[in-house]
Structures are given as structure tokens and as C-alpha cells.
Amino acid sequence: MPVFDLFLSHNSKDKPAVREIAAALRSRGLRVWLDEDDLVAGRPWQEALEEIIETASAAAVLIGKDGLGPWEDREMRACLSEFVDRDSPVIPVLLPGASAKPKLPLFLRAFTWVDLRSGITDQKLDRLVRGIPKPKRKRRPKVTPPGPPPIHNLPYSSLGELLKGRDDQIKALAARLQSNGKPQAIVQNHQTLYGLGGIGKTRLAVEYAWRFGSRYKTAFFVRAESPESLANGLAALALRLGLPQRQVQTETVETVLHWFQSNPGWLLILDNVDSKEAELAVVEILPVLAGGHVLITSRLRDWPKTVHKQALDTISLDEARSFLLERTDGERTAASDDEAQAGQLAEKLDGLPLALEQAGAYIAHTRLSFSAYLKVWEEEKERVMDWHDEAAMGYPASVATTWKASFDRLHATAGTLLRLMAFLAPEPIPEAMFEAKKELVGKVARDFQEETGQEDDADAIEEALAELEGFSLLARGGSGTCTVHRVVQEVVQGRIPPERRKGWIETALKIVNGHAPFDADDVRTWPVWNALRPHATRVVSLADETGAAGPVGSLMSQLALYLNTRGLHGEAEPLMRQALAIDEASFGNEHPNVARDLNNLAQLLQATNHLSEAEPLMSRALAIDEASFGSEHPSVAISLNNLAQLLKATNRLSEAEPLLRRALAIDEASFGNEHPDVAIDLNNLAQLLQATNRLSEAEPLMRQAVAIFERSLGADHPSTRGVQGNLALLLAEIEGAAGK
């Protein structure tokens, strides 16, 4: 669970203003908790929320024109208790629209507030930021490695305190390989550190040799990216060990292996065993290497059972920020916002050690500030990722070069999936959407093979995903999802010929759209939409930027509908307007897709109380549907219902009633009397009758709506429960009227 600098406690009605404040604070490098979108999916929300409150540095209690609702009041009191107990700040914030003479709840009056009623300005936000404690850096015990054994060929010096976020991994490695401070001569004396290229496997292995080298008699480092380099590296050890050089290399290698058999207590690091051929060559000699410890670094995940595997992941963003600050200390152009800017850079590089070292070395080399480097990163990303200075970095290759060999070894289907994933978000990707569009993936894989010359395999999607996982180019979750590191995505995009980029975006758009449920306003589709949301957002943004063809408007419209139904109106509205503009340009002003977009936008405007702007949009949508489908089509019934609800909201009940009765007649004729759409019509008409005090007419319609929902959707469905609640309110009103 990440630690947050500020917990924003607020009334949900003030969400737009609170989101604006959160965005401004995040741009300053602060970690802000806003709402349920910041919770980790799949965890109990109450438990996760309590952890956030327990670890946040401060709380801001935001009060707008609606004050505090009962739920928010309870939440704020809980926050206050938690933060006061640990002597952390509680900052009341008055939002735009709050009362000129705010009545702060009694429990907040003891605290000095921040007044944003006249507007959210940088100066006033500075006052809020000053109230947030700066994160305290953990003091680390100084790392002074005892040094390697007397005989070694380690290629790098110890990183010491610059090795960030790896203490637990080194301890685990030492615990597995050491017993009472001595090497273990056991069957599983072979260990593999595996993970994405650039994740820091080599550095961790070398650091282990420095920190625990005194427990060995010798420590040797051999590059083993191919069978040839393995043989060359082992043969070269003969000279260091004072062994005779043979005319035939294989005989020299046998002599070296015999030395390992006869002289226990050694450490052998076999580095970059990244191909299947190299793995087979290493596995072949492992039975001979039983008198010491073999530490293998590899991007390959699959190894024999006799080799223990330890996966490496990225380091935390806090550790990454700390590394960047220390790595460039005294060599960068310093600025007052260095910590915030370093945090932004750490987030962009997502804790990948090689990318962090490359950025740190580049900043130190060019004397840039963090903000200047961030600008270079955005404008010249490919050049920066290709930059390499081995002496400055202590790495043999740049980020881009490090992964080239793995990319080139992929079969066509795996390479195709990786390219498509490069245009998605760096969040968990539902694997099922590729399977659903496997014919499209196969077609694009053939184009990919033609472009790159990589082997055409016609692999199944599952096999291709396993291949990518095998090379540590993606990580697979246990819920049918996978993730690709954001820097891998950047490098993969950089390898695509510019003239082909738009085509790949269009394909990614079709893949995501094919997986998107159409009825995004139906709560039953939300489990899919919750996972799909970041990818839909990413791909429609790219398609809009590049002018890519395909179902941009359709996906954008459904994404906006999902966001709107969840109450995220501020995020939904620009998407709805974009979708409308795209569909008008693509299909003309009288197309049914345009009517759909108009209806969606009008409903959002109604929900945000922009009724006068919403009504002409709904009227236009109704006219388009009638012209497109005829006056008795179910789409016309939907438009009639929407317009009637708007008229009801503006108290024009006599105008709304005939529209609702007409919608009911259309749906009964189209679907029969037991369809959920008919139940919706009955519920809407009953509520209008209730509003005009015709309670006896409303009751049988509402009961009929409840019965239809219970039979078609089940008694526990949210729609059923909603109408059951409406019926309960109606019956209470009837009972009250009877008692008068």
C-alpha cells in the first residue's frame, strides 16, 4: 500500500473542485488520495481505506456549498481522531461556493483553515502545501561491504548506499546460499535471478559478491549470453587460476571445471543467460559445479527444478526518487523543487534500475536540472533512451539496446502482442481481449513478420503470452491479466516505423473496442469496464491525437457513458463532446450514432443541472431516431424516455406524460410485456403519476415493474432493488395520505 502525503476527505457533491485541487497538488509531486479510483482493485475497500488513513501524512477536510453529508461527517470525524492521535495536521479547506460565513462543524473549529472560496489559485494552494509535513527520509545504516574474496574478476565496484530497494532481495539470496556463514554443498546450490532486462539482476549479483565475498575463497564473473561466450569466459579463468592453457578450448574449459570440482568454496556468477541456447549450455555443466555456488542472471523464467528461482521487480517510487537525488547530488543544476521533480521522473521511469541509472548519468553528464531532463525526455525520448556511456553508467548498454536481443528473438505473434500492448496503459491488461480478436491478431502478425523478418509461428495467443513472460517482457497476474513496464512500452513504440504507427494504434483500438461491453451504463458490465477503463482512455487519446481511423467515436462514447454513470461527470463530458464531433464528421449529422451521442451528452448535462442546454440535444436525438428507424422503434422509446425525464425535471409534467405512455406502448409491442425495458417504462410512468398525486394509478404500474425485474433479473439485482425502493416510497406515501 503506498504512503500518501495528503488524504482529501470531501463531500462527493464537491468532486469537480476536489479533483482540480488534487491535480494541482499532484503536479507539485505530492501523493494525494482522492477517491475509490486510488484503491487497489480486488481488496476490501474499508480495510484499504483504513491503511491509507493510517499512513497519510496529513488530512484536508474540504467543505463546499453543500457542507458535510452524514457519511462524510462520520468519515471526517474518523480522520480527525486518527490524525490527532499521531499529531498530524488536519486542514479544513473552504471550497468555491462555500458560505460567506462558514459554519464549520464543532470538531473542525480548532484548526486553521485554507480559504479557497474566491478561487483555487497557486498562492492559496501554497498555503495548503505549507501545512503538509515534508516526508522524512529514512536514515539508512551506511553500507560498507567487507569486500570480495582474495581472487576475483568482478567487473564493477560495490554500489554501496546507491543500491536502492534491494536489501530484502540480498538478504533472501544470502539466506538461501549461506548456512552459518559458509557455502552450502547441497543439490540446490544453483540460483537464478530472473526478470526484465534492466531490472538490476547483474548489479544485484555483483553486490552480493561484494557484501558476502569474504565467505568465499574465489568469486568469478562470466558473461554467458551465448554458448560461445560461456565457453570463452570459462576458458579465460584458466589464466587467473594459473591453470595450463590447452590448444583446444574445450580441453581448457574441462580443466577449469575440474578445478571447480576439486576446490570447494567458490562463487561463480553466470551473467545474461538470456537465450535458450545459452540456458542449455549452462544446464549441461551445472552437475559438475557442486562444490560452490552458481549465481545465474537471466531474463528467462523457466529453469530446471534443481535451480532455485528468485524474481526481481522494479524498486519503489520512494527508493527511485531517493536514488535520483543521491546519484546526481552535486552534479545536477539544483532547484527548489528537486524532490518533486525527481518524484515525477521516478514515476515516468517506474522504478526500473537501468532507466534510473541512465537518467542519473545523463543528468550528471549534462549538468541538467530534473525539470530540464523531463522536458528532454518528453521531446526526444528515443534519443535519450539510446544514450549510453559505459564508463559513466557502469552498464554495458542503454535501455533501448538492452531489450533489442529479446525483441529480436520473439516469434511473430508474441512480437505483435507486445506492440499492441505498447499502446495500452501500464495497468493490468485483460488477456481475454486478444483471444476475442485472434483473427485480427493473426492478420497483423503476418504483417509484422513481413516487416521484421521474425519467425512466423502462427502461435496461439496463450503460447505467445507465455513466450513474452518467459523473456520477462511482461508479468502475468493470477486473474487473467498481464502488465508491461511503461519504459518497455516506450522502447517498443520507438522501434515501430513512423509510417506504421497509426496502423498499430488503429488495431489496438479495435482490440479494446471488441472487448468493451456495449451497455456501459449497466452495472453488470462494470467488472469488465473497471479493468478496461485505463486502456480505453489511453487508446482513444492516442487515436484522437494521431487521427487514427476505426471505432474511435464508439469506444469514446461507451467510455464516457461508463464514467458518467459512475458520477465522474468532469471526465465524461469532454469525451462525450469529442465522440459527438467525431461521429458527426464520420457519419453526418443525421446518423443514429450521432443520436446516441446526443442522448448521452444531454443526460450528463441534465445530471449536472444544465437543463436548458440538454433539452435541444434530446429533441434532436429523438428526431434523428424517428427518421432513421421509424416512429415505433425501441431506440425511439429510449429517446422518448430521456426527453420525458428532462421535462419532468423542469416541472413540465403534462408534456412528459404522453411521451412516457408512447415509450411504454413501443416497448410492449417490440419486446412483449415481460421485458426489463418495459419495466423501466412502467417505473418512469408510475413516478410521474406519483408526482401528480395519482397514487392509485401509480401503484399497479410500480408493482408490475417490480415483478418484471424480479422475474427477469432476480430479486438482488441493483435495478430490482432500485424499483423495490421506489415502490416502498410510493406505498408509504399512499399510507400517509390514507391516514390524513
mmCIF file with all atom_site columns, N, CA, C and O in Angstrom, residues 124 130 173-174 201 207 248 273 305 310 319 323 358 382 400 415 477 519 540 551 579 587 603 645 682 693 710:
data_model
loop_
_atom_site.group_PDB
_atom_site.id
_atom_site.type_symbol
_atom_site.label_atom_id
_atom_site.label_alt_id
_atom_site.label_comp_id
_atom_site.label_asym_id
_atom_site.label_entity_id
_atom_site.label_seq_id
_atom_site.pdbx_PDB_ins_code
_atom_site.Cartn_x
_atom_site.Cartn_y
_atom_site.Cartn_z
_atom_site.occupancy
_atom_site.B_iso_or_equiv
_atom_site.pdbx_formal_charge
_atom_site.auth_seq_id
_atom_site.auth_comp_id
_atom_site.auth_asym_id
_atom_site.auth_atom_id
_atom_site.pdbx_PDB_model_num
ATOM 1   N N  . LYS A 1 124 ? -2.892  30.381  -2.955  1.00 0.00 ? 124 LYS A N  1
ATOM 2   C CA . LYS A 1 124 ? -3.671  29.758  -1.885  1.00 0.00 ? 124 LYS A CA 1
ATOM 3   C C  . LYS A 1 124 ? -3.325  28.277  -1.727  1.00 0.00 ? 124 LYS A C  1
ATOM 4   O O  . LYS A 1 124 ? -3.347  27.740  -0.614  1.00 0.00 ? 124 LYS A O  1
ATOM 5   N N  . ARG A 1 130 ? 2.005   24.240  2.520   1.00 0.00 ? 130 ARG A N  1
ATOM 6   C CA . ARG A 1 130 ? 2.854   24.516  3.689   1.00 0.00 ? 130 ARG A CA 1
ATOM 7   C C  . ARG A 1 130 ? 2.371   23.771  4.937   1.00 0.00 ? 130 ARG A C  1
ATOM 8   O O  . ARG A 1 130 ? 3.140   23.531  5.862   1.00 0.00 ? 130 ARG A O  1
ATOM 9   N N  . LEU A 1 173 ? 18.761  -13.837 -0.767  1.00 0.00 ? 173 LEU A N  1
ATOM 10  C CA . LEU A 1 173 ? 19.779  -14.570 -1.530  1.00 0.00 ? 173 LEU A CA 1
ATOM 11  C C  . LEU A 1 173 ? 20.830  -15.141 -0.591  1.00 0.00 ? 173 LEU A C  1
ATOM 12  O O  . LEU A 1 173 ? 21.214  -16.321 -0.694  1.00 0.00 ? 173 LEU A O  1
ATOM 13  N N  . ALA A 1 174 ? 21.276  -14.333 0.349   1.00 0.00 ? 174 ALA A N  1
ATOM 14  C CA . ALA A 1 174 ? 22.291  -14.798 1.290   1.00 0.00 ? 174 ALA A CA 1
ATOM 15  C C  . ALA A 1 174 ? 21.761  -15.924 2.165   1.00 0.00 ? 174 ALA A C  1
ATOM 16  O O  . ALA A 1 174 ? 22.457  -16.906 2.431   1.00 0.00 ? 174 ALA A O  1
ATOM 17  N N  . LYS A 1 201 ? 19.545  -7.211  -12.328 1.00 0.00 ? 201 LYS A N  1
ATOM 18  C CA . LYS A 1 201 ? 19.979  -8.560  -11.939 1.00 0.00 ? 201 LYS A CA 1
ATOM 19  C C  . LYS A 1 201 ? 21.500  -8.626  -11.782 1.00 0.00 ? 201 LYS A C  1
ATOM 20  O O  . LYS A 1 201 ? 22.012  -9.145  -10.785 1.00 0.00 ? 201 LYS A O  1
ATOM 21  N N  . GLU A 1 207 ? 26.739  -7.125  -6.331  1.00 0.00 ? 207 GLU A N  1
ATOM 22  C CA . GLU A 1 207 ? 26.670  -6.572  -4.978  1.00 0.00 ? 207 GLU A CA 1
ATOM 23  C C  . GLU A 1 207 ? 26.694  -7.685  -3.937  1.00 0.00 ? 207 GLU A C  1
ATOM 24  O O  . GLU A 1 207 ? 27.309  -7.542  -2.871  1.00 0.00 ? 207 GLU A O  1
ATOM 25  N N  . VAL A 1 248 ? 43.144  -26.753 -27.561 1.00 0.00 ? 248 VAL A N  1
ATOM 26  C CA . VAL A 1 248 ? 41.722  -26.848 -27.878 1.00 0.00 ? 248 VAL A CA 1
ATOM 27  C C  . VAL A 1 248 ? 40.932  -26.242 -26.710 1.00 0.00 ? 248 VAL A C  1
ATOM 28  O O  . VAL A 1 248 ? 41.135  -26.621 -25.553 1.00 0.00 ? 248 VAL A O  1
ATOM 29  N N  . VAL A 1 273 ? 22.266  -14.957 -19.086 1.00 0.00 ? 273 VAL A N  1
ATOM 30  C CA . VAL A 1 273 ? 21.902  -16.208 -19.767 1.00 0.00 ? 273 VAL A CA 1
ATOM 31  C C  . VAL A 1 273 ? 20.483  -15.994 -20.309 1.00 0.00 ? 273 VAL A C  1
ATOM 32  O O  . VAL A 1 273 ? 19.502  -16.433 -19.720 1.00 0.00 ? 273 VAL A O  1
ATOM 33  N N  . LYS A 1 305 ? 14.148  -27.716 -12.063 1.00 0.00 ? 305 LYS A N  1
ATOM 34  C CA . LYS A 1 305 ? 13.812  -27.706 -10.642 1.00 0.00 ? 305 LYS A CA 1
ATOM 35  C C  . LYS A 1 305 ? 15.057  -27.619 -9.755  1.00 0.00 ? 305 LYS A C  1
ATOM 36  O O  . LYS A 1 305 ? 14.985  -27.179 -8.607  1.00 0.00 ? 305 LYS A O  1
ATOM 37  N N  . GLN A 1 310 ? 14.632  -16.738 -8.264  1.00 0.00 ? 310 GLN A N  1
ATOM 38  C CA . GLN A 1 310 ? 14.259  -15.551 -7.481  1.00 0.00 ? 310 GLN A CA 1
ATOM 39  C C  . GLN A 1 310 ? 13.958  -14.424 -8.464  1.00 0.00 ? 310 GLN A C  1
ATOM 40  O O  . GLN A 1 310 ? 14.844  -13.972 -9.194  1.00 0.00 ? 310 GLN A O  1
ATOM 41  N N  . GLU A 1 319 ? 12.109  4.805   -3.305  1.00 0.00 ? 319 GLU A N  1
ATOM 42  C CA . GLU A 1 319 ? 13.508  4.399   -3.466  1.00 0.00 ? 319 GLU A CA 1
ATOM 43  C C  . GLU A 1 319 ? 14.088  4.976   -4.755  1.00 0.00 ? 319 GLU A C  1
ATOM 44  O O  . GLU A 1 319 ? 15.250  5.402   -4.801  1.00 0.00 ? 319 GLU A O  1
ATOM 45  N N  . PHE A 1 323 ? 17.203  7.471   -5.095  1.00 0.00 ? 323 PHE A N  1
ATOM 46  C CA . PHE A 1 323 ? 18.364  7.157   -5.940  1.00 0.00 ? 323 PHE A CA 1
ATOM 47  C C  . PHE A 1 323 ? 18.716  8.330   -6.841  1.00 0.00 ? 323 PHE A C  1
ATOM 48  O O  . PHE A 1 323 ? 19.885  8.723   -6.955  1.00 0.00 ? 323 PHE A O  1
ATOM 49  N N  . GLN A 1 358 ? 20.537  5.358   -16.141 1.00 0.00 ? 358 GLN A N  1
ATOM 50  C CA . GLN A 1 358 ? 20.783  6.065   -17.392 1.00 0.00 ? 358 GLN A CA 1
ATOM 51  C C  . GLN A 1 358 ? 20.373  7.533   -17.273 1.00 0.00 ? 358 GLN A C  1
ATOM 52  O O  . GLN A 1 358 ? 21.100  8.430   -17.709 1.00 0.00 ? 358 GLN A O  1
ATOM 53  N N  . GLU A 1 382 ? 13.357  8.942   -27.663 1.00 0.00 ? 382 GLU A N  1
ATOM 54  C CA . GLU A 1 382 ? 14.129  7.867   -28.293 1.00 0.00 ? 382 GLU A CA 1
ATOM 55  C C  . GLU A 1 382 ? 15.626  8.135   -28.196 1.00 0.00 ? 382 GLU A C  1
ATOM 56  O O  . GLU A 1 382 ? 16.416  7.226   -27.920 1.00 0.00 ? 382 GLU A O  1
ATOM 57  N N  . ALA A 1 400 ? 17.389  1.052   -24.463 1.00 0.00 ? 400 ALA A N  1
ATOM 58  C CA . ALA A 1 400 ? 16.862  0.578   -25.742 1.00 0.00 ? 400 ALA A CA 1
ATOM 59  C C  . ALA A 1 400 ? 17.647  -0.629  -26.244 1.00 0.00 ? 400 ALA A C  1
ATOM 60  O O  . ALA A 1 400 ? 17.070  -1.616  -26.727 1.00 0.00 ? 400 ALA A O  1
ATOM 61  N N  . GLY A 1 415 ? 5.631   -10.941 -30.742 1.00 0.00 ? 415 GLY A N  1
ATOM 62  C CA . GLY A 1 415 ? 6.042   -9.581  -31.079 1.00 0.00 ? 415 GLY A CA 1
ATOM 63  C C  . GLY A 1 415 ? 4.855   -8.687  -31.380 1.00 0.00 ? 415 GLY A C  1
ATOM 64  O O  . GLY A 1 415 ? 4.837   -7.499  -31.018 1.00 0.00 ? 415 GLY A O  1
ATOM 65  N N  . GLY A 1 477 ? -0.648  -11.812 -14.083 1.00 0.00 ? 477 GLY A N  1
ATOM 66  C CA . GLY A 1 477 ? -1.317  -11.922 -12.794 1.00 0.00 ? 477 GLY A CA 1
ATOM 67  C C  . GLY A 1 477 ? -2.120  -13.214 -12.732 1.00 0.00 ? 477 GLY A C  1
ATOM 68  O O  . GLY A 1 477 ? -2.206  -13.965 -13.702 1.00 0.00 ? 477 GLY A O  1
ATOM 69  N N  . ASP A 1 519 ? -23.320 -1.872  -23.236 1.00 0.00 ? 519 ASP A N  1
ATOM 70  C CA . ASP A 1 519 ? -24.168 -1.162  -22.270 1.00 0.00 ? 519 ASP A CA 1
ATOM 71  C C  . ASP A 1 519 ? -23.327 -0.727  -21.071 1.00 0.00 ? 519 ASP A C  1
ATOM 72  O O  . ASP A 1 519 ? -23.426 -1.284  -19.977 1.00 0.00 ? 519 ASP A O  1
ATOM 73  N N  . VAL A 1 540 ? -8.020  5.713   -26.936 1.00 0.00 ? 540 VAL A N  1
ATOM 74  C CA . VAL A 1 540 ? -8.825  6.739   -27.607 1.00 0.00 ? 540 VAL A CA 1
ATOM 75  C C  . VAL A 1 540 ? -8.076  8.067   -27.643 1.00 0.00 ? 540 VAL A C  1
ATOM 76  O O  . VAL A 1 540 ? -8.203  8.844   -28.592 1.00 0.00 ? 540 VAL A O  1
ATOM 77  N N  . PRO A 1 551 ? -13.129 2.515   -34.718 1.00 0.00 ? 551 PRO A N  1
ATOM 78  C CA . PRO A 1 551 ? -14.289 2.822   -33.857 1.00 0.00 ? 551 PRO A CA 1
ATOM 79  C C  . PRO A 1 551 ? -13.943 3.786   -32.725 1.00 0.00 ? 551 PRO A C  1
ATOM 80  O O  . PRO A 1 551 ? -14.221 3.523   -31.554 1.00 0.00 ? 551 PRO A O  1
ATOM 81  N N  . ALA A 1 579 ? -16.677 12.518  -28.861 1.00 0.00 ? 579 ALA A N  1
ATOM 82  C CA . ALA A 1 579 ? -17.354 11.429  -29.575 1.00 0.00 ? 579 ALA A CA 1
ATOM 83  C C  . ALA A 1 579 ? -18.407 11.982  -30.522 1.00 0.00 ? 579 ALA A C  1
ATOM 84  O O  . ALA A 1 579 ? -18.544 11.521  -31.667 1.00 0.00 ? 579 ALA A O  1
ATOM 85  N N  . PHE A 1 587 ? -20.083 10.311  -39.938 1.00 0.00 ? 587 PHE A N  1
ATOM 86  C CA . PHE A 1 587 ? -21.339 9.760   -40.438 1.00 0.00 ? 587 PHE A CA 1
ATOM 87  C C  . PHE A 1 587 ? -22.342 10.808  -40.917 1.00 0.00 ? 587 PHE A C  1
ATOM 88  O O  . PHE A 1 587 ? -23.368 10.453  -41.504 1.00 0.00 ? 587 PHE A O  1
ATOM 89  N N  . GLN A 1 603 ? -27.979 13.679  -21.209 1.00 0.00 ? 603 GLN A N  1
ATOM 90  C CA . GLN A 1 603 ? -28.213 13.119  -19.874 1.00 0.00 ? 603 GLN A CA 1
ATOM 91  C C  . GLN A 1 603 ? -27.161 13.599  -18.880 1.00 0.00 ? 603 GLN A C  1
ATOM 92  O O  . GLN A 1 603 ? -27.465 13.846  -17.715 1.00 0.00 ? 603 GLN A O  1
ATOM 93  N N  . GLN A 1 645 ? -37.981 12.495  -19.022 1.00 0.00 ? 645 GLN A N  1
ATOM 94  C CA . GLN A 1 645 ? -37.349 12.705  -17.723 1.00 0.00 ? 645 GLN A CA 1
ATOM 95  C C  . GLN A 1 645 ? -36.842 14.137  -17.581 1.00 0.00 ? 645 GLN A C  1
ATOM 96  O O  . GLN A 1 645 ? -36.904 14.738  -16.501 1.00 0.00 ? 645 GLN A O  1
ATOM 97  N N  . LEU A 1 682 ? -42.573 1.390   -17.149 1.00 0.00 ? 682 LEU A N  1
ATOM 98  C CA . LEU A 1 682 ? -43.615 1.374   -16.124 1.00 0.00 ? 682 LEU A CA 1
ATOM 99  C C  . LEU A 1 682 ? -43.172 2.156   -14.881 1.00 0.00 ? 682 LEU A C  1
ATOM 100 O O  . LEU A 1 682 ? -43.945 2.927   -14.297 1.00 0.00 ? 682 LEU A O  1
ATOM 101 N N  . ASN A 1 693 ? -49.788 13.214  -7.978  1.00 0.00 ? 693 ASN A N  1
ATOM 102 C CA . ASN A 1 693 ? -50.711 12.802  -6.910  1.00 0.00 ? 693 ASN A CA 1
ATOM 103 C C  . ASN A 1 693 ? -51.776 11.822  -7.373  1.00 0.00 ? 693 ASN A C  1
ATOM 104 O O  . ASN A 1 693 ? -52.841 11.731  -6.784  1.00 0.00 ? 693 ASN A O  1
ATOM 105 N N  . GLU A 1 710 ? -37.955 -8.724  -11.002 1.00 0.00 ? 710 GLU A N  1
ATOM 106 C CA . GLU A 1 710 ? -37.657 -9.897  -10.178 1.00 0.00 ? 710 GLU A CA 1
ATOM 107 C C  . GLU A 1 710 ? -37.612 -11.159 -11.028 1.00 0.00 ? 710 GLU A C  1
ATOM 108 O O  . GLU A 1 710 ? -36.759 -12.039 -10.816 1.00 0.00 ? 710 GLU A O  1
#
